[in-house]
Short mmCIF file of C-alpha atoms in Angstrom, two decimals:
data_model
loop_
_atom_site.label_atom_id
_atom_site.label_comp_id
_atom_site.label_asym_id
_atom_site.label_seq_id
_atom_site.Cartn_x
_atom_site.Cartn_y
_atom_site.Cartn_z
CA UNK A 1 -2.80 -20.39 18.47
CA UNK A 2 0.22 -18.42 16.39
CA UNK A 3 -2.69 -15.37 16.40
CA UNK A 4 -2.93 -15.40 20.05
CA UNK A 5 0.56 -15.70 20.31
CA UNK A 6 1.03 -12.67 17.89
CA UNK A 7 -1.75 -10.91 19.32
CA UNK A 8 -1.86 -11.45 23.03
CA UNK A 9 -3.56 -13.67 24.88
CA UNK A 10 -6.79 -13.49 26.28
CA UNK A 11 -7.92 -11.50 28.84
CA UNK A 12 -4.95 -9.29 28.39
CA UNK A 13 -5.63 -8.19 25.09
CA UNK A 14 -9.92 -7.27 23.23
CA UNK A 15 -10.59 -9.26 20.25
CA UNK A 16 -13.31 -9.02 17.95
CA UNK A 17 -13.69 -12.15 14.87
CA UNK A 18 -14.96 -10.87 12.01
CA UNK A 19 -16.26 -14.10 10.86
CA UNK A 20 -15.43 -17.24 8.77
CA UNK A 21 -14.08 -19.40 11.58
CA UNK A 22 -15.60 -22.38 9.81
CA UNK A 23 -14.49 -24.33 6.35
CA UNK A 24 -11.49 -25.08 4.12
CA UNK A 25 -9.25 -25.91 7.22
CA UNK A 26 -8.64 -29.23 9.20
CA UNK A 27 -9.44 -27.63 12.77
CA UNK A 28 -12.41 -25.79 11.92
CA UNK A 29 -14.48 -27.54 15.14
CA UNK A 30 -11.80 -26.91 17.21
CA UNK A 31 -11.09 -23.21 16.51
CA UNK A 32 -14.79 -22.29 16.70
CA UNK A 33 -15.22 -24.28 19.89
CA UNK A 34 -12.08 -22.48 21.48
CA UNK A 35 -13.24 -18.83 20.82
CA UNK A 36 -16.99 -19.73 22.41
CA UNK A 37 -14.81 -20.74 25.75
CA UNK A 38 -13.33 -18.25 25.14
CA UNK A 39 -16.21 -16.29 24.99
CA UNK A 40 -17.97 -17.87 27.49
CA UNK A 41 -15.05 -17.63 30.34
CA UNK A 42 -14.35 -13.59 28.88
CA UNK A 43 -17.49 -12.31 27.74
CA UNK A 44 -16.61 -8.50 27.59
CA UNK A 45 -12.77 -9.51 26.34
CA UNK A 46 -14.11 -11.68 23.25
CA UNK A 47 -16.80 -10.56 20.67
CA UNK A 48 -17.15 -12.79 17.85
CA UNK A 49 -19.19 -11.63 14.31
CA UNK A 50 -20.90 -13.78 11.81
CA UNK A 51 -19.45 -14.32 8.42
CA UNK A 52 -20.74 -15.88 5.30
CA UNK A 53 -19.50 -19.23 5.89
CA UNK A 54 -21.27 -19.45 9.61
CA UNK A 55 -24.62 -20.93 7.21
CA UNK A 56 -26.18 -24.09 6.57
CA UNK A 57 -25.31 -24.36 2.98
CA UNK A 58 -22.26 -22.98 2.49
CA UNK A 59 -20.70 -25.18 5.33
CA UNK A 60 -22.12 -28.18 3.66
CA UNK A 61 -20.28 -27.76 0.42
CA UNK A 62 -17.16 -26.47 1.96
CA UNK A 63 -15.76 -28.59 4.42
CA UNK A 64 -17.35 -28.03 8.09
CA UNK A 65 -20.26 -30.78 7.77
CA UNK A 66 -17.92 -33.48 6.43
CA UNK A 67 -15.43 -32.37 9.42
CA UNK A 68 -18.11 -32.83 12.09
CA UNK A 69 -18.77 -36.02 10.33
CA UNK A 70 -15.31 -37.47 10.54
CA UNK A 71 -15.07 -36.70 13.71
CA UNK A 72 -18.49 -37.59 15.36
CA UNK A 73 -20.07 -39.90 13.20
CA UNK A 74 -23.22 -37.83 13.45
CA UNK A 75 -24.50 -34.03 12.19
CA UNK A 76 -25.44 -33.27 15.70
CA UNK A 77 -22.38 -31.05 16.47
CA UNK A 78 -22.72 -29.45 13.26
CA UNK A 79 -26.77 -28.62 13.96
CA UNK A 80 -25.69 -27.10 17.34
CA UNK A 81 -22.96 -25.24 15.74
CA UNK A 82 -25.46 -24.40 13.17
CA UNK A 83 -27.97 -23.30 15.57
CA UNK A 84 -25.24 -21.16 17.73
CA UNK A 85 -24.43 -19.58 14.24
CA UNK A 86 -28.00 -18.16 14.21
CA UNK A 87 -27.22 -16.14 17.52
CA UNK A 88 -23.84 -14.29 16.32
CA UNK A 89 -24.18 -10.69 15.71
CA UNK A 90 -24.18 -9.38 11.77
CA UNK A 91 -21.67 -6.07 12.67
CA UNK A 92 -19.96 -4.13 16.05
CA UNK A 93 -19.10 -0.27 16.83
CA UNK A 94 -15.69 0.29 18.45
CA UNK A 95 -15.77 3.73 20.42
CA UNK A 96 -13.00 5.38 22.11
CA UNK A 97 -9.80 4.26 20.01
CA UNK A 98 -7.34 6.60 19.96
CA UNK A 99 -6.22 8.37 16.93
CA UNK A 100 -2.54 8.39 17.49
CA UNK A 101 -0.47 5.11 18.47
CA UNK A 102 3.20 5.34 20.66
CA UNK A 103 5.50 4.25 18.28
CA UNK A 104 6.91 0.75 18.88
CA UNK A 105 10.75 1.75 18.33
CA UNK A 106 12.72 2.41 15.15
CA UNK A 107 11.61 0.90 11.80
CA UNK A 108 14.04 -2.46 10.54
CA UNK A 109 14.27 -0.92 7.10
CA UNK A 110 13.66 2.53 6.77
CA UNK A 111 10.30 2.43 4.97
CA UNK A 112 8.38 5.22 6.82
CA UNK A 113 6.21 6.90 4.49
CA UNK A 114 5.76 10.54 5.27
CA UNK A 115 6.04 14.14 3.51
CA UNK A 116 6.88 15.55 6.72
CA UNK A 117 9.01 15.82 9.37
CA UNK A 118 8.49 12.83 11.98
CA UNK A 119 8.82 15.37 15.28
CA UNK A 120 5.88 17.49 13.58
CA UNK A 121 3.64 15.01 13.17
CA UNK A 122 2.03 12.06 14.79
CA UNK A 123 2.01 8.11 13.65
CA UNK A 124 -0.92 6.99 11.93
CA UNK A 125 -0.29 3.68 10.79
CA UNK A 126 2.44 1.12 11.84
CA UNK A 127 3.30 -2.49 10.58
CA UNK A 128 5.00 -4.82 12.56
CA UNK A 129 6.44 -8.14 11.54
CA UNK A 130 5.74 -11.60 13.42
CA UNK A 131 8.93 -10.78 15.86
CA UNK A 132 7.49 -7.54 16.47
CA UNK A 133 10.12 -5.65 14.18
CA UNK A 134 8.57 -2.36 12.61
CA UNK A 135 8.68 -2.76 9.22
CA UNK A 136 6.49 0.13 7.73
CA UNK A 137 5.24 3.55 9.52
CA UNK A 138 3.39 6.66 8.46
CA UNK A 139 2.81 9.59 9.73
CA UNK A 140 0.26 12.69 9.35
CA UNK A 141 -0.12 16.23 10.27
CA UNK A 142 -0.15 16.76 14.01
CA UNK A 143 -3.29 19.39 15.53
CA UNK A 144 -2.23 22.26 16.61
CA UNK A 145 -2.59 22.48 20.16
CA UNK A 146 -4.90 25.31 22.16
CA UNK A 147 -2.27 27.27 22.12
CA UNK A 148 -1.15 27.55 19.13
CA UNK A 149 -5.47 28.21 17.31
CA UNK A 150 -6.51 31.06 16.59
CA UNK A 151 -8.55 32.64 19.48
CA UNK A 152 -11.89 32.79 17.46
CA UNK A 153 -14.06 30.27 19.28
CA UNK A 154 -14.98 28.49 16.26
CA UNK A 155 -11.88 26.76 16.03
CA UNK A 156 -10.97 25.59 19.43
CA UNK A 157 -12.14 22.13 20.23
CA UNK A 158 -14.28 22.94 24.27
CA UNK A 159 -14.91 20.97 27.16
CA UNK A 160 -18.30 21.87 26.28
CA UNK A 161 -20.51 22.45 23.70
CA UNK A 162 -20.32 26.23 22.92
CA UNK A 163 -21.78 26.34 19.45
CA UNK A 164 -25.58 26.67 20.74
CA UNK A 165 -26.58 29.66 23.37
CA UNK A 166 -26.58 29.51 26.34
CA UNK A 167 -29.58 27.57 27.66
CA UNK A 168 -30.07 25.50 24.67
CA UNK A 169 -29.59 22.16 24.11
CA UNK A 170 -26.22 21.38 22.84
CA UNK A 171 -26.02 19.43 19.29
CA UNK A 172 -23.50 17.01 20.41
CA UNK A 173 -25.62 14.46 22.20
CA UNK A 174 -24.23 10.82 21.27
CA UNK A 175 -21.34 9.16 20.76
CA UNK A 176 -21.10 8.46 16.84
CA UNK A 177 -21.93 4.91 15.42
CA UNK A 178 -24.75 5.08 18.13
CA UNK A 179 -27.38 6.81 16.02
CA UNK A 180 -27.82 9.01 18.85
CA UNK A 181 -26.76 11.91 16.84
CA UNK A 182 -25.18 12.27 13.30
CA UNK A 183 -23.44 15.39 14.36
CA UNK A 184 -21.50 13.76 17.13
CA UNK A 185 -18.02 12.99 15.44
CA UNK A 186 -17.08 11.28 18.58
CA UNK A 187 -16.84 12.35 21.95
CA UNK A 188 -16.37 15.86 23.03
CA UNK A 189 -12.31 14.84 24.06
CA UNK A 190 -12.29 12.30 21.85
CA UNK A 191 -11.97 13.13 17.88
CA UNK A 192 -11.75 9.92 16.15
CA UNK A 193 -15.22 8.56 14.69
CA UNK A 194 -16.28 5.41 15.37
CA UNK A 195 -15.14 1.80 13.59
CA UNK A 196 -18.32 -0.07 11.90
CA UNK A 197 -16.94 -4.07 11.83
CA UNK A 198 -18.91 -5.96 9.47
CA UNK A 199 -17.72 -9.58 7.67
CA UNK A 200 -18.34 -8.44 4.04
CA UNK A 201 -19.23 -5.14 3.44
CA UNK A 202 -22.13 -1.97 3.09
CA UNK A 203 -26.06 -2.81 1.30
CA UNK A 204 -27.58 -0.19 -0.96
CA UNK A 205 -30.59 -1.60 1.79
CA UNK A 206 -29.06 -0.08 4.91
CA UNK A 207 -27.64 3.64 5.18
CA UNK A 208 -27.82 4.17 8.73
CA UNK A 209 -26.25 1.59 11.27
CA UNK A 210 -29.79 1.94 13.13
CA UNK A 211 -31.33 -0.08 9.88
CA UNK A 212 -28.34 -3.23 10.81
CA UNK A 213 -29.81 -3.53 14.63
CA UNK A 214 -33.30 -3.97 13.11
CA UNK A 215 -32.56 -7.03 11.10
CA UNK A 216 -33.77 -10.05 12.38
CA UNK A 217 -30.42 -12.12 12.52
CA UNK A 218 -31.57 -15.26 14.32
CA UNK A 219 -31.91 -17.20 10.80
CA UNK A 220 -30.00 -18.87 7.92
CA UNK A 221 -28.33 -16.57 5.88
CA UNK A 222 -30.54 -16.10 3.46
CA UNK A 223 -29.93 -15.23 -0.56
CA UNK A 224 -30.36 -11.53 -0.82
CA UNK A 225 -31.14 -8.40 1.52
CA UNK A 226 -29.31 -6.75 3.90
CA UNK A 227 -28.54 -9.79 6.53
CA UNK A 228 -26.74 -11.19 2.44
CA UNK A 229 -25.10 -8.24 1.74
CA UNK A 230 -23.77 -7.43 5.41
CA UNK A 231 -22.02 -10.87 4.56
CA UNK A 232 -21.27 -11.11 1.03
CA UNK A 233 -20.35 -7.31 -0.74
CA UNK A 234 -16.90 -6.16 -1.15
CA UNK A 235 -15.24 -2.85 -2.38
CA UNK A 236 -14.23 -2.21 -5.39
CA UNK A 237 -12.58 0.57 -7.90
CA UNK A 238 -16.23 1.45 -8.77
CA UNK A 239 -18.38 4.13 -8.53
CA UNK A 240 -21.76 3.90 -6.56
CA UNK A 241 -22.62 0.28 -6.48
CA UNK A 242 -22.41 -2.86 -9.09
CA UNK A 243 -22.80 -6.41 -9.44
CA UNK A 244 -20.88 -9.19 -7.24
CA UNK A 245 -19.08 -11.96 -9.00
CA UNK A 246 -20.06 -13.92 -5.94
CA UNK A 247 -23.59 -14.24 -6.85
CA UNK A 248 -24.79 -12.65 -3.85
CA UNK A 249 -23.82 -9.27 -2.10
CA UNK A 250 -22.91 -6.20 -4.07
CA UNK A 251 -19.42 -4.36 -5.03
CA UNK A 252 -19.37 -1.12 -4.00
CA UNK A 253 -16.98 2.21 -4.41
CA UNK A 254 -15.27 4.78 -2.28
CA UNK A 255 -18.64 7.28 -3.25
CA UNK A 256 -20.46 4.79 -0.77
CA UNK A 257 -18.14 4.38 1.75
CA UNK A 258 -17.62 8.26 2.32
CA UNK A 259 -21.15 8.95 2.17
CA UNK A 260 -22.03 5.91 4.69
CA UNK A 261 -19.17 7.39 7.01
CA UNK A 262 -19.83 10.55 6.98
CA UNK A 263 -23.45 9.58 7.72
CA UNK A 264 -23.07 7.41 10.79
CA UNK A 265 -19.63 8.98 12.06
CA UNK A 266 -17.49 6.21 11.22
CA UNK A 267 -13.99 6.72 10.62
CA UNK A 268 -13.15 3.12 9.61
CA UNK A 269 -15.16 0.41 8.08
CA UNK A 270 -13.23 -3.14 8.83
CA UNK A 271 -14.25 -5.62 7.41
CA UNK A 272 -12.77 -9.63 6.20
CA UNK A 273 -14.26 -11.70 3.82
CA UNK A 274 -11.50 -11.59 0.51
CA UNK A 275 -8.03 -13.28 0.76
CA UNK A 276 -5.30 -10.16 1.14
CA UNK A 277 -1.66 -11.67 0.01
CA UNK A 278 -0.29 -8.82 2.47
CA UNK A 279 -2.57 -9.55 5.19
CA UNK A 280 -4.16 -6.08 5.29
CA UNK A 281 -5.51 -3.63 2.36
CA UNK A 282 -6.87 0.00 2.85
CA UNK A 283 -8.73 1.48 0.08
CA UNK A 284 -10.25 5.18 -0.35
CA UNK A 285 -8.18 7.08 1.63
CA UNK A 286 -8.06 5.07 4.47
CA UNK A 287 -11.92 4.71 4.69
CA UNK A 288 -12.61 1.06 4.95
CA UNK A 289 -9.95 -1.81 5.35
CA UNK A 290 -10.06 -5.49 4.52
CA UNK A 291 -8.22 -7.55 7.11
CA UNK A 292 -7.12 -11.04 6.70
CA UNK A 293 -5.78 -13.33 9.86
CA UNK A 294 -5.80 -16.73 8.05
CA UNK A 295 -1.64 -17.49 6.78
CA UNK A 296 -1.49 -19.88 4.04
CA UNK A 297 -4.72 -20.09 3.47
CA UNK A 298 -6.15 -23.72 2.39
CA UNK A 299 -2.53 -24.74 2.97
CA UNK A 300 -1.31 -24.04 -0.65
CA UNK A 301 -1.86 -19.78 -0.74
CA UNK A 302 1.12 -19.00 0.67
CA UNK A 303 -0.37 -15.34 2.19
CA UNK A 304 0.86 -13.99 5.25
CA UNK A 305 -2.19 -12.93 7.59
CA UNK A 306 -2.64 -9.02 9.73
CA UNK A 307 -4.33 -8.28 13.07
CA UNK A 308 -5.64 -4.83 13.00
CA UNK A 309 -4.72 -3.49 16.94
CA UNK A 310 -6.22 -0.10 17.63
CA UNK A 311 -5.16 1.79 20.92
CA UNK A 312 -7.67 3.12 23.52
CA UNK A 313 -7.55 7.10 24.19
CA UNK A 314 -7.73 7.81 27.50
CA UNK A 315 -7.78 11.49 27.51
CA UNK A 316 -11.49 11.65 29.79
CA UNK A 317 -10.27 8.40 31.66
CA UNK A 318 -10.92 5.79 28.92
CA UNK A 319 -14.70 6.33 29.30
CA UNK A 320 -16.96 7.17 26.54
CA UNK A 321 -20.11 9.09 27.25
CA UNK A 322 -23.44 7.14 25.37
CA UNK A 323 -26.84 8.44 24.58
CA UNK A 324 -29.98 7.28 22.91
CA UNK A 325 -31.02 10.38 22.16
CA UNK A 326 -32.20 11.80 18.87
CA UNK A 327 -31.85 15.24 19.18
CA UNK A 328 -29.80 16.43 16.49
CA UNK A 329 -29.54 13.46 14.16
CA UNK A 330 -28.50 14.10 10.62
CA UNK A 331 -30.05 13.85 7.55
CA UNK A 332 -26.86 12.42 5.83
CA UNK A 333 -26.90 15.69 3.72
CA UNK A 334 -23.17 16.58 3.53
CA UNK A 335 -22.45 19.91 5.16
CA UNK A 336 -19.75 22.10 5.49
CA UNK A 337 -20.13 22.73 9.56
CA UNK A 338 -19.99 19.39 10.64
CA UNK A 339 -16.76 18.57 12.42
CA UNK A 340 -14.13 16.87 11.23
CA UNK A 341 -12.66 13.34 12.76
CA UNK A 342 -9.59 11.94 13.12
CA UNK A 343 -8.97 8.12 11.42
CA UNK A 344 -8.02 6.01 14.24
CA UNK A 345 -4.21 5.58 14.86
CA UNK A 346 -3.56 2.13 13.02
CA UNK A 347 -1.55 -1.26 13.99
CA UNK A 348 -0.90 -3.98 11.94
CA UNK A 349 0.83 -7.52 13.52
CA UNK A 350 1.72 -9.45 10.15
CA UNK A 351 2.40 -12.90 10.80
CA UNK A 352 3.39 -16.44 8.72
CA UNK A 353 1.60 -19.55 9.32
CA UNK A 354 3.29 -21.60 12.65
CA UNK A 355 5.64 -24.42 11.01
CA UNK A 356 3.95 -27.55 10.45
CA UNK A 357 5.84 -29.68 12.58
CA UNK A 358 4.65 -27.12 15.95
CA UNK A 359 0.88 -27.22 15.01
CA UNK A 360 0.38 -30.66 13.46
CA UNK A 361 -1.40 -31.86 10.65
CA UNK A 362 -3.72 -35.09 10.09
CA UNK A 363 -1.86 -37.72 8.86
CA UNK A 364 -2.38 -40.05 5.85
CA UNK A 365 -5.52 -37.72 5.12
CA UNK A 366 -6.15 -36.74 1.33
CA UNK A 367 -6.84 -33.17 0.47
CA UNK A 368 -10.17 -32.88 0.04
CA UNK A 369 -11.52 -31.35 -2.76
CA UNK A 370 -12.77 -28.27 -1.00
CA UNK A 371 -9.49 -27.34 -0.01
CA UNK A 372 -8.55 -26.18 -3.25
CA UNK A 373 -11.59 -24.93 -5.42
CA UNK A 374 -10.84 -21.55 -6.91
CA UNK A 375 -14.25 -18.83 -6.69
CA UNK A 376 -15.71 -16.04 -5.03
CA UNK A 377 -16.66 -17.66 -1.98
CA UNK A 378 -14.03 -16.66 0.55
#
């Protein structure tokens, strides 16, 4: 409830769950049946993702079949959750967010990070405390407007597609993330790429986001292949790819994540999965961030937790044109003509856990052991 009251409440404010709504927490029944009403009563507000712990075996070691125990006598509401598991998607594109936010007023202590001067350019990234106090802000070149390019063609950004003759089919079919086109880098008024959400991270199995919607997801998690490492890999100072600690998934470097962007038009890969003490972590130049919304987690961490809010642009009326096209899709070779796109402006709510005495706590109850084993699977 302190993330909806940080975040908005529902249907007022989009949310998308990356995952791991199960395990290592008293309420784990409750807070996964609350976002399927949710769900259910908002289905276009609400879109929830499947994380590692949404399995059969890892909920049995780590808390959420003893829960549904306790409280039912039974391991019928755990099968149905089980089942419902099964049905949650393994990843979602975000189109049309806008690549500059409106500043939410002056920042509490002067920690803006720029190397120029805040009227020349626009704000990129902006961190806001629990009572909504900016705390950290940066800021990045602002593009140059019509008027100000030079008047060879090649550089203006047009309402159409002037790169092809006249006649011809233009190259920019697709929105990107779509796979209808490799070339899009977003929409023709709309520069920032799209935002690939996944729970854990990339497979050296899937280099195109085509290759996730042909995975067969209604099944258990199983040990290895792409469904595993959709849910399991993480980023790391590496190059090209390595071995996960975890036992399942890979670890993979910045090399992969630029290549896998620039392939598929992402700007942004978000993803969850590994306890942040700060809430939120960006690695390789802003390419993929780790985002973590559980505060204190198991009750003895002591992290604070981040909501990542992206705004919508709404320069061609907040729509976003779609194709299924495959005219002009790329080969992932990297070329030098391919237009550039803008990261997506970035917010991030930071917020403490809610005091103990306003959300409650089973009484009398011994910590179970699950609570506080130390490993890899987060």
């Amino acid at each position: 409830m302190e993330l909806f009251r940080v975040g908005g409440d529902v249907p007022d404010t989009n949310y998308l769950f990356m995952g791991d709504f199960v395990d290592r927490g008293f309420y784990s029944l409750e807070s996964f049946l609350l976002l399927l009403c949710l769900k259910v009563r908002y289905p276009d507000r609400m879109t929830l993702i499947r994380g590692n712990h949404e399995s059969r075996q890892i909920t049995t070691v780590y808390g959420f079949y003893d829960e549904c125990i306790r409280k039912y006598g039974s391991a019928n509401v755990w099968r149905y959750c089980c089942e419902v598991f099964d049905y949650l998607a393994l990843g979602a594109i975000v189109l049309g967010a806008s690549s500059e936010l409106e500043p939410s007023g002056p920042v509490v202590n002067d920690s803006t990070q720029s190397t120029m001067a805040i009227d020349d350019g626009e704000l990129e990234t902006e961190v806001l405390n629990s009572k909504g106090e900016v705390t950290m802000s940066t800021y990045r070149q602002r593009q140059r407007a019509l008027s100000d390019t030079s008047t060879d063609s090649r550089n203006i950004s047009p309402p159409r597609d002037i790169s092809v003759a006249p006649g011809q089919a233009p190259t920019r079919t697709g929105a990107p993330g779509t796979g209808a086109s490799g070339d899009g880098a977003g929409s023709l008024s709309n520069k920032t790429g799209a935002i690939l959400c996944v729970h854990g991270g990339l497979s050296p199995l899937i280099d195109t986001v085509d290759k996730i919607r042909l995975i067969d997801r209604k099944q258990e998690v199983p040990h290895e292949g792409a469904m595993c490492d959709l849910l399991w890999s993480d980023p790391d100072e590496i190059d090209g790819w390595g071995l996960s600690p975890r036992g399942a998934g890979f670890l993979f470097g910045g090399d992969i994540v630029k290549q896998f962007n620039y392939k598929n038009d992402l700007s942004l890969v978000a993803r969850a999965h590994q306890l942040v003490m700060e809430g939120y972590k960006e690695m390789f130049d802003g390419g993929i961030v780790t985002v973590w919304s559980a505060p204190n987690y198991c009750y003895r961490c002591g992290n604070v937790a981040a909501i990542l809010e992206l705004g919508e642009d709404t320069s061609n009326g907040g729509t976003v044109t779609r194709s299924n096209g495959d005219y002009g899709r790329s080969n992932g070779a990297l070329a030098t003509d391919k237009p550039g796109m803008r990261s997506p402006g970035r917010r991030y709510r930071v917020f403490e856990a809610a005091a103990q005495d306003t959300r409650g706590m089973p009484a009398k109850k011994p910590v179970a052991d699950y609570f506080l084993v130390s490993g890899p699977e987060n």
